[in-house]
Amino acid sequence: LSDMATRTRLSREARQDQLLDLGAELFADRSYEDVHIEELAEEAGVSRGLLYHYFPTKRAFFAAMVHRESTRMSELTKTDGSLPILAQLHQGIESYLDYCQAHKMGVKAVFHGGASADPEIQAIVEHDMQVQQDRILSAVEHVGKPTELTQIAVRSWLHFLRNACHTWLDAANV
């Protein structure tokens, strides 16, 4: 059988998801420079031309992958605002860890994206951090407007949690 006979026709959305999932696997443990678009196309069983049809550049592909994972994480880690603040914090941490465990490759790829020098990638990661920070700060606003020190502490704690989770995923091979 030829390659063409073994390829499966997917909807645009399904094909993009397939490609982004494969990209997350490749970028999870390798640097941006070490992943080649030809390798991704081969793994997906598609032509390079089809891959470039969906994502015009490797950078656009990487940005789409980081954006998808960041968006998913934000959506799946929302907490119940009616809970007391400590319960919200506990729920947020649990949902974040659950998400990281269930989407290990994507989370690791986003972590690598955070180290990227690319301004678009940095903006995506920064937006996700800001969403998380705003959620936490809005939960404590009823106590008063958060001080600059509180904002710095929350942002630092988010970086700590992100780094601790990345270390956990690597060490535990979850």
mmCIF file of N, CA, C and O in Angstrom, residues 102-155:
data_model
loop_
_atom_site.group_PDB
_atom_site.id
_atom_site.type_symbol
_atom_site.label_atom_id
_atom_site.label_comp_id
_atom_site.label_asym_id
_atom_site.label_seq_id
_atom_site.Cartn_x
_atom_site.Cartn_y
_atom_site.Cartn_z
ATOM 1 N N ALA A 102 -3.053 15.108 33.188
ATOM 2 C CA ALA A 102 -3.814 14.602 32.043
ATOM 3 C C ALA A 102 -3.281 15.111 30.704
ATOM 4 O O ALA A 102 -3.476 14.464 29.680
ATOM 5 N N HIS A 103 -2.598 16.243 30.703
ATOM 6 C CA HIS A 103 -2.101 16.861 29.466
ATOM 7 C C HIS A 103 -0.598 17.131 29.563
ATOM 8 O O HIS A 103 -0.123 18.206 29.223
ATOM 9 N N LYS A 104 0.112 16.135 30.033
ATOM 10 C CA LYS A 104 1.543 16.285 30.315
ATOM 11 C C LYS A 104 2.321 16.878 29.145
ATOM 12 O O LYS A 104 3.095 17.819 29.324
ATOM 13 N N MET A 105 2.140 16.348 27.968
ATOM 14 C CA MET A 105 2.936 16.801 26.822
ATOM 15 C C MET A 105 2.656 18.264 26.491
ATOM 16 O O MET A 105 3.572 19.039 26.252
ATOM 17 N N GLY A 106 1.396 18.625 26.491
ATOM 18 C CA GLY A 106 1.048 20.018 26.197
ATOM 19 C C GLY A 106 1.577 20.973 27.249
ATOM 20 O O GLY A 106 2.074 22.057 26.930
ATOM 21 N N VAL A 107 1.483 20.576 28.502
ATOM 22 C CA VAL A 107 1.968 21.422 29.597
ATOM 23 C C VAL A 107 3.485 21.619 29.480
ATOM 24 O O VAL A 107 3.992 22.727 29.630
ATOM 25 N N LYS A 108 4.189 20.535 29.195
ATOM 26 C CA LYS A 108 5.636 20.654 29.047
ATOM 27 C C LYS A 108 5.997 21.513 27.833
ATOM 28 O O LYS A 108 6.955 22.289 27.877
ATOM 29 N N ALA A 109 5.230 21.403 26.756
ATOM 30 C CA ALA A 109 5.484 22.224 25.577
ATOM 31 C C ALA A 109 5.260 23.700 25.894
ATOM 32 O O ALA A 109 6.037 24.560 25.460
ATOM 33 N N VAL A 110 4.206 24.007 26.657
ATOM 34 C CA VAL A 110 3.952 25.395 27.063
ATOM 35 C C VAL A 110 5.090 25.889 27.954
ATOM 36 O O VAL A 110 5.540 27.025 27.835
ATOM 37 N N PHE A 111 5.560 25.016 28.843
ATOM 38 C CA PHE A 111 6.674 25.404 29.707
ATOM 39 C C PHE A 111 7.881 25.795 28.860
ATOM 40 O O PHE A 111 8.519 26.808 29.106
ATOM 41 N N HIS A 112 8.171 24.983 27.835
ATOM 42 C CA HIS A 112 9.277 25.332 26.938
ATOM 43 C C HIS A 112 8.976 26.621 26.190
ATOM 44 O O HIS A 112 9.871 27.407 25.921
ATOM 45 N N GLY A 113 7.714 26.835 25.847
ATOM 46 C CA GLY A 113 7.318 28.064 25.175
ATOM 47 C C GLY A 113 7.573 29.284 26.031
ATOM 48 O O GLY A 113 7.922 30.348 25.526
ATOM 49 N N GLY A 114 7.414 29.131 27.341
ATOM 50 C CA GLY A 114 7.678 30.238 28.254
ATOM 51 C C GLY A 114 9.125 30.664 28.250
ATOM 52 O O GLY A 114 9.449 31.815 28.568
ATOM 53 N N ALA A 115 9.996 29.759 27.866
ATOM 54 C CA ALA A 115 11.421 30.079 27.789
ATOM 55 C C ALA A 115 11.798 30.621 26.414
ATOM 56 O O ALA A 115 12.940 30.987 26.177
ATOM 57 N N SER A 116 10.826 30.678 25.528
ATOM 58 C CA SER A 116 11.076 31.139 24.165
ATOM 59 C C SER A 116 11.416 32.625 24.141
ATOM 60 O O SER A 116 10.902 33.410 24.926
ATOM 61 N N ALA A 117 12.251 33.003 23.209
ATOM 62 C CA ALA A 117 12.570 34.422 23.019
ATOM 63 C C ALA A 117 11.569 35.079 22.073
ATOM 64 O O ALA A 117 11.609 36.285 21.863
ATOM 65 N N ASP A 118 10.656 34.287 21.525
ATOM 66 C CA ASP A 118 9.679 34.798 20.575
ATOM 67 C C ASP A 118 8.625 35.638 21.299
ATOM 68 O O ASP A 118 7.952 35.137 22.203
ATOM 69 N N PRO A 119 8.453 36.894 20.913
ATOM 70 C CA PRO A 119 7.496 37.768 21.601
ATOM 71 C C PRO A 119 6.049 37.262 21.551
ATOM 72 O O PRO A 119 5.299 37.424 22.514
ATOM 73 N N GLU A 120 5.654 36.637 20.447
ATOM 74 C CA GLU A 120 4.281 36.124 20.344
ATOM 75 C C GLU A 120 4.051 34.989 21.336
ATOM 76 O O GLU A 120 3.019 34.926 22.004
ATOM 77 N N ILE A 121 5.022 34.107 21.439
ATOM 78 C CA ILE A 121 4.913 32.987 22.385
ATOM 79 C C ILE A 121 4.920 33.515 23.813
ATOM 80 O O ILE A 121 4.111 33.109 24.648
ATOM 81 N N GLN A 122 5.815 34.436 24.100
ATOM 82 C CA GLN A 122 5.866 35.030 25.436
ATOM 83 C C GLN A 122 4.549 35.710 25.779
ATOM 84 O O GLN A 122 4.087 35.632 26.919
ATOM 85 N N ALA A 123 3.920 36.374 24.809
ATOM 86 C CA ALA A 123 2.644 37.054 25.044
ATOM 87 C C ALA A 123 1.542 36.048 25.392
ATOM 88 O O ALA A 123 0.702 36.314 26.256
ATOM 89 N N ILE A 124 1.546 34.895 24.745
ATOM 90 C CA ILE A 124 0.544 33.863 25.027
ATOM 91 C C ILE A 124 0.725 33.348 26.453
ATOM 92 O O ILE A 124 -0.236 33.246 27.223
ATOM 93 N N VAL A 125 1.958 33.031 26.815
ATOM 94 C CA VAL A 125 2.242 32.511 28.155
ATOM 95 C C VAL A 125 1.950 33.580 29.204
ATOM 96 O O VAL A 125 1.353 33.300 30.251
ATOM 97 N N GLU A 126 2.311 34.818 28.915
ATOM 98 C CA GLU A 126 2.056 35.923 29.848
ATOM 99 C C GLU A 126 0.558 36.126 30.038
ATOM 100 O O GLU A 126 0.090 36.350 31.159
ATOM 101 N N HIS A 127 -0.212 36.028 28.958
ATOM 102 C CA HIS A 127 -1.668 36.189 29.067
ATOM 103 C C HIS A 127 -2.243 35.126 29.989
ATOM 104 O O HIS A 127 -3.095 35.423 30.843
ATOM 105 N N ASP A 128 -1.788 33.886 29.840
ATOM 106 C CA ASP A 128 -2.268 32.816 30.705
ATOM 107 C C ASP A 128 -1.929 33.099 32.164
ATOM 108 O O ASP A 128 -2.764 32.918 33.044
ATOM 109 N N MET A 129 -0.723 33.547 32.415
ATOM 110 C CA MET A 129 -0.323 33.877 33.797
ATOM 111 C C MET A 129 -1.188 35.009 34.343
ATOM 112 O O MET A 129 -1.603 34.986 35.504
ATOM 113 N N GLN A 130 -1.486 35.988 33.504
ATOM 114 C CA GLN A 130 -2.303 37.124 33.937
ATOM 115 C C GLN A 130 -3.725 36.683 34.253
ATOM 116 O O GLN A 130 -4.319 37.136 35.236
ATOM 117 N N VAL A 131 -4.270 35.785 33.450
ATOM 118 C CA VAL A 131 -5.617 35.254 33.719
ATOM 119 C C VAL A 131 -5.646 34.576 35.080
ATOM 120 O O VAL A 131 -6.548 34.817 35.899
ATOM 121 N N GLN A 132 -4.654 33.738 35.336
ATOM 122 C CA GLN A 132 -4.597 33.030 36.617
ATOM 123 C C GLN A 132 -4.417 34.012 37.774
ATOM 124 O O GLN A 132 -5.064 33.898 38.818
ATOM 125 N N GLN A 133 -3.537 34.993 37.590
ATOM 126 C CA GLN A 133 -3.299 35.988 38.633
ATOM 127 C C GLN A 133 -4.573 36.780 38.907
ATOM 128 O O GLN A 133 -4.939 36.988 40.067
ATOM 129 N N ASP A 134 -5.255 37.202 37.867
ATOM 130 C CA ASP A 134 -6.485 37.978 38.039
ATOM 131 C C ASP A 134 -7.554 37.175 38.769
ATOM 132 O O ASP A 134 -8.298 37.721 39.594
ATOM 133 N N ARG A 135 -7.633 35.886 38.479
ATOM 134 C CA ARG A 135 -8.608 35.037 39.181
ATOM 135 C C ARG A 135 -8.344 35.030 40.679
ATOM 136 O O ARG A 135 -9.259 35.155 41.487
ATOM 137 N N ILE A 136 -7.091 34.840 41.031
ATOM 138 C CA ILE A 136 -6.746 34.776 42.456
ATOM 139 C C ILE A 136 -6.977 36.123 43.115
ATOM 140 O O ILE A 136 -7.574 36.219 44.189
ATOM 141 N N LEU A 137 -6.520 37.178 42.464
ATOM 142 C CA LEU A 137 -6.678 38.510 43.054
ATOM 143 C C LEU A 137 -8.144 38.916 43.175
ATOM 144 O O LEU A 137 -8.527 39.576 44.147
ATOM 145 N N SER A 138 -8.969 38.514 42.224
ATOM 146 C CA SER A 138 -10.389 38.866 42.313
ATOM 147 C C SER A 138 -11.055 38.160 43.487
ATOM 148 O O SER A 138 -12.008 38.671 44.071
ATOM 149 N N ALA A 139 -10.537 36.998 43.861
ATOM 150 C CA ALA A 139 -11.094 36.271 45.003
ATOM 151 C C ALA A 139 -10.763 36.962 46.326
ATOM 152 O O ALA A 139 -11.506 36.831 47.297
ATOM 153 N N VAL A 140 -9.666 37.720 46.356
ATOM 154 C CA VAL A 140 -9.292 38.415 47.597
ATOM 155 C C VAL A 140 -9.675 39.889 47.582
ATOM 156 O O VAL A 140 -9.496 40.570 48.575
ATOM 157 N N GLU A 141 -10.233 40.368 46.478
ATOM 158 C CA GLU A 141 -10.581 41.791 46.384
ATOM 159 C C GLU A 141 -11.627 42.218 47.397
ATOM 160 O O GLU A 141 -11.633 43.374 47.802
ATOM 161 N N HIS A 142 -12.504 41.296 47.813
ATOM 162 C CA HIS A 142 -13.526 41.690 48.789
ATOM 163 C C HIS A 142 -12.887 42.143 50.104
ATOM 164 O O HIS A 142 -13.493 42.831 50.898
ATOM 165 N N VAL A 143 -11.652 41.744 50.308
ATOM 166 C CA VAL A 143 -10.915 42.142 51.498
ATOM 167 C C VAL A 143 -10.306 43.531 51.305
ATOM 168 O O VAL A 143 -9.919 44.188 52.243
ATOM 169 N N GLY A 144 -10.260 43.982 50.088
ATOM 170 C CA GLY A 144 -9.672 45.278 49.751
ATOM 171 C C GLY A 144 -8.877 45.152 48.475
ATOM 172 O O GLY A 144 -8.596 44.055 48.002
ATOM 173 N N LYS A 145 -8.545 46.268 47.887
ATOM 174 C CA LYS A 145 -7.766 46.253 46.645
ATOM 175 C C LYS A 145 -6.394 45.650 46.934
ATOM 176 O O LYS A 145 -5.719 46.066 47.872
ATOM 177 N N PRO A 146 -6.002 44.661 46.129
ATOM 178 C CA PRO A 146 -4.705 44.027 46.374
ATOM 179 C C PRO A 146 -3.555 45.042 46.256
ATOM 180 O O PRO A 146 -3.525 45.853 45.335
ATOM 181 N N THR A 147 -2.655 44.948 47.181
ATOM 182 C CA THR A 147 -1.488 45.826 47.144
ATOM 183 C C THR A 147 -0.521 45.331 46.065
ATOM 184 O O THR A 147 -0.646 44.204 45.572
ATOM 185 N N GLU A 148 0.439 46.169 45.755
ATOM 186 C CA GLU A 148 1.458 45.770 44.777
ATOM 187 C C GLU A 148 2.212 44.543 45.290
ATOM 188 O O GLU A 148 2.516 43.625 44.522
ATOM 189 N N LEU A 149 2.483 44.505 46.581
ATOM 190 C CA LEU A 149 3.187 43.363 47.163
ATOM 191 C C LEU A 149 2.351 42.081 47.027
ATOM 192 O O LEU A 149 2.889 41.017 46.712
ATOM 193 N N THR A 150 1.045 42.175 47.226
ATOM 194 C CA THR A 150 0.167 41.009 47.055
ATOM 195 C C THR A 150 0.208 40.538 45.611
ATOM 196 O O THR A 150 0.282 39.333 45.338
ATOM 197 N N GLN A 151 0.168 41.466 44.670
ATOM 198 C CA GLN A 151 0.226 41.112 43.262
ATOM 199 C C GLN A 151 1.543 40.409 42.924
ATOM 200 O O GLN A 151 1.554 39.394 42.219
ATOM 201 N N ILE A 152 2.630 40.923 43.456
ATOM 202 C CA ILE A 152 3.942 40.298 43.235
ATOM 203 C C ILE A 152 3.981 38.902 43.867
ATOM 204 O O ILE A 152 4.483 37.954 43.261
ATOM 205 N N ALA A 153 3.422 38.779 45.065
ATOM 206 C CA ALA A 153 3.421 37.478 45.747
ATOM 207 C C ALA A 153 2.609 36.451 44.959
ATOM 208 O O ALA A 153 3.036 35.295 44.796
ATOM 209 N N VAL A 154 1.447 36.852 44.453
ATOM 210 C CA VAL A 154 0.606 35.931 43.681
ATOM 211 C C VAL A 154 1.330 35.515 42.406
ATOM 212 O O VAL A 154 1.366 34.332 42.052
ATOM 213 N N ARG A 155 1.919 36.473 41.702
ATOM 214 C CA ARG A 155 2.632 36.149 40.457
ATOM 215 C C ARG A 155 3.803 35.212 40.746
ATOM 216 O O ARG A 155 4.018 34.237 40.028
#
